[in-house]
Tab-separated table of C-alpha atoms in Angstrom:
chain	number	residue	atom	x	y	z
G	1	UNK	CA	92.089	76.498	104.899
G	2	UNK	CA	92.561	76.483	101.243
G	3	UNK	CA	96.068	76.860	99.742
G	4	UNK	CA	94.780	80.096	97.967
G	5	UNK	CA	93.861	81.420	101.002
G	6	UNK	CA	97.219	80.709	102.762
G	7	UNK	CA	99.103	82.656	99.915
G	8	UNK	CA	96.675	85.959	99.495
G	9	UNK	CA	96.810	86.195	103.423
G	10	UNK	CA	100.400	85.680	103.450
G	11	UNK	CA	100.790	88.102	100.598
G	12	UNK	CA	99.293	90.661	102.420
G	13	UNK	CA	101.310	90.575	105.294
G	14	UNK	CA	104.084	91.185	103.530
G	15	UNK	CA	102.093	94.260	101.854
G	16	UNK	CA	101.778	92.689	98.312
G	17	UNK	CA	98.621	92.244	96.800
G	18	UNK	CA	97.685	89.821	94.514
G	19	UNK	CA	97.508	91.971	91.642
G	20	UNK	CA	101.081	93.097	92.442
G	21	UNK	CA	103.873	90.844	90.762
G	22	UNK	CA	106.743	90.553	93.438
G	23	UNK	CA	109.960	93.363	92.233
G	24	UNK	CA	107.332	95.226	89.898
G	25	UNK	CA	108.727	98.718	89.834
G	26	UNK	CA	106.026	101.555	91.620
G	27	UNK	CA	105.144	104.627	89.425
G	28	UNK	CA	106.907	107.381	91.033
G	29	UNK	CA	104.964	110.463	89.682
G	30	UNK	CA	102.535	111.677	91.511
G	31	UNK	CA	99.280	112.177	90.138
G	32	UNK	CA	97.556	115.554	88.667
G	33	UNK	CA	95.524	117.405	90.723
G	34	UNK	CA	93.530	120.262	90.058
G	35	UNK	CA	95.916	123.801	90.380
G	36	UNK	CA	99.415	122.255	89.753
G	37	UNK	CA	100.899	123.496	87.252
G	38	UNK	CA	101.243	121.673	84.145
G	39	UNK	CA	103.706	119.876	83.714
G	40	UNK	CA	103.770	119.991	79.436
G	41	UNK	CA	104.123	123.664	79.267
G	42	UNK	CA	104.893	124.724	82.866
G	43	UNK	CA	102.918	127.929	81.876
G	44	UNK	CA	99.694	127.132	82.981
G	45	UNK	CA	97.096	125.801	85.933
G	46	UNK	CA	95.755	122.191	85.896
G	47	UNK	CA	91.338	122.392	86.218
G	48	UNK	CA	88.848	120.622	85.340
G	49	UNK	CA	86.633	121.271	82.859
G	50	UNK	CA	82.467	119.848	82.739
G	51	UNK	CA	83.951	116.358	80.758
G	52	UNK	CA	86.193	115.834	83.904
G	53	UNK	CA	88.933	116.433	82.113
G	54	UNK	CA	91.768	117.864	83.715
G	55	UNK	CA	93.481	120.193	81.089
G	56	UNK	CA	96.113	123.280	81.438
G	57	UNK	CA	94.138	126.617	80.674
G	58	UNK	CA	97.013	127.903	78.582
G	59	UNK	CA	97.829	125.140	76.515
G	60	UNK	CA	94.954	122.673	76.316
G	61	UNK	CA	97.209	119.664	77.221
G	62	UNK	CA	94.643	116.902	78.627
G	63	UNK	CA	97.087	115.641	82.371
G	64	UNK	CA	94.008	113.247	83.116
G	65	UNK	CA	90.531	111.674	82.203
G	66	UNK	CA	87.812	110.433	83.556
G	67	UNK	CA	85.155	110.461	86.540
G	68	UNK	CA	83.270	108.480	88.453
G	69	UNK	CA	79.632	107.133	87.114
């Protein structure tokens, strides 16, 4: 077995991955979902909009991006 191999199994024993660096802090926040409330204005309800954009509907503040093609 190649040396490579060795390390990315043992690394994932250990539950690292390789594109993991070893000590690298986690993000802690939790991502948006659709209803939470936002958390710029605390006012208003997370959705989604046609863009897949997930914006408060009192504030307009854009909490996430994006979809799936």
């Amino acid at each position: 077995m190649s040396q490579v191999r060795e390390k990315i199994e043992e690394s994932n024993a250990n539950g690292r991955y390789w594109w993991r660096k070893s000590g690298e802090e986690r993000c802690a926040q939790p991502q948006p979902k659709p209803g939470d409330v936002c958390t710029h204005c605390g006012e208003g309800t997370l959705a989604f909009d046609g863009l897949f954009i997930l914006a408060c509907d009192q504030c307009q503040h854009i909490a996430d991006s994006g979809g799936f093609t």
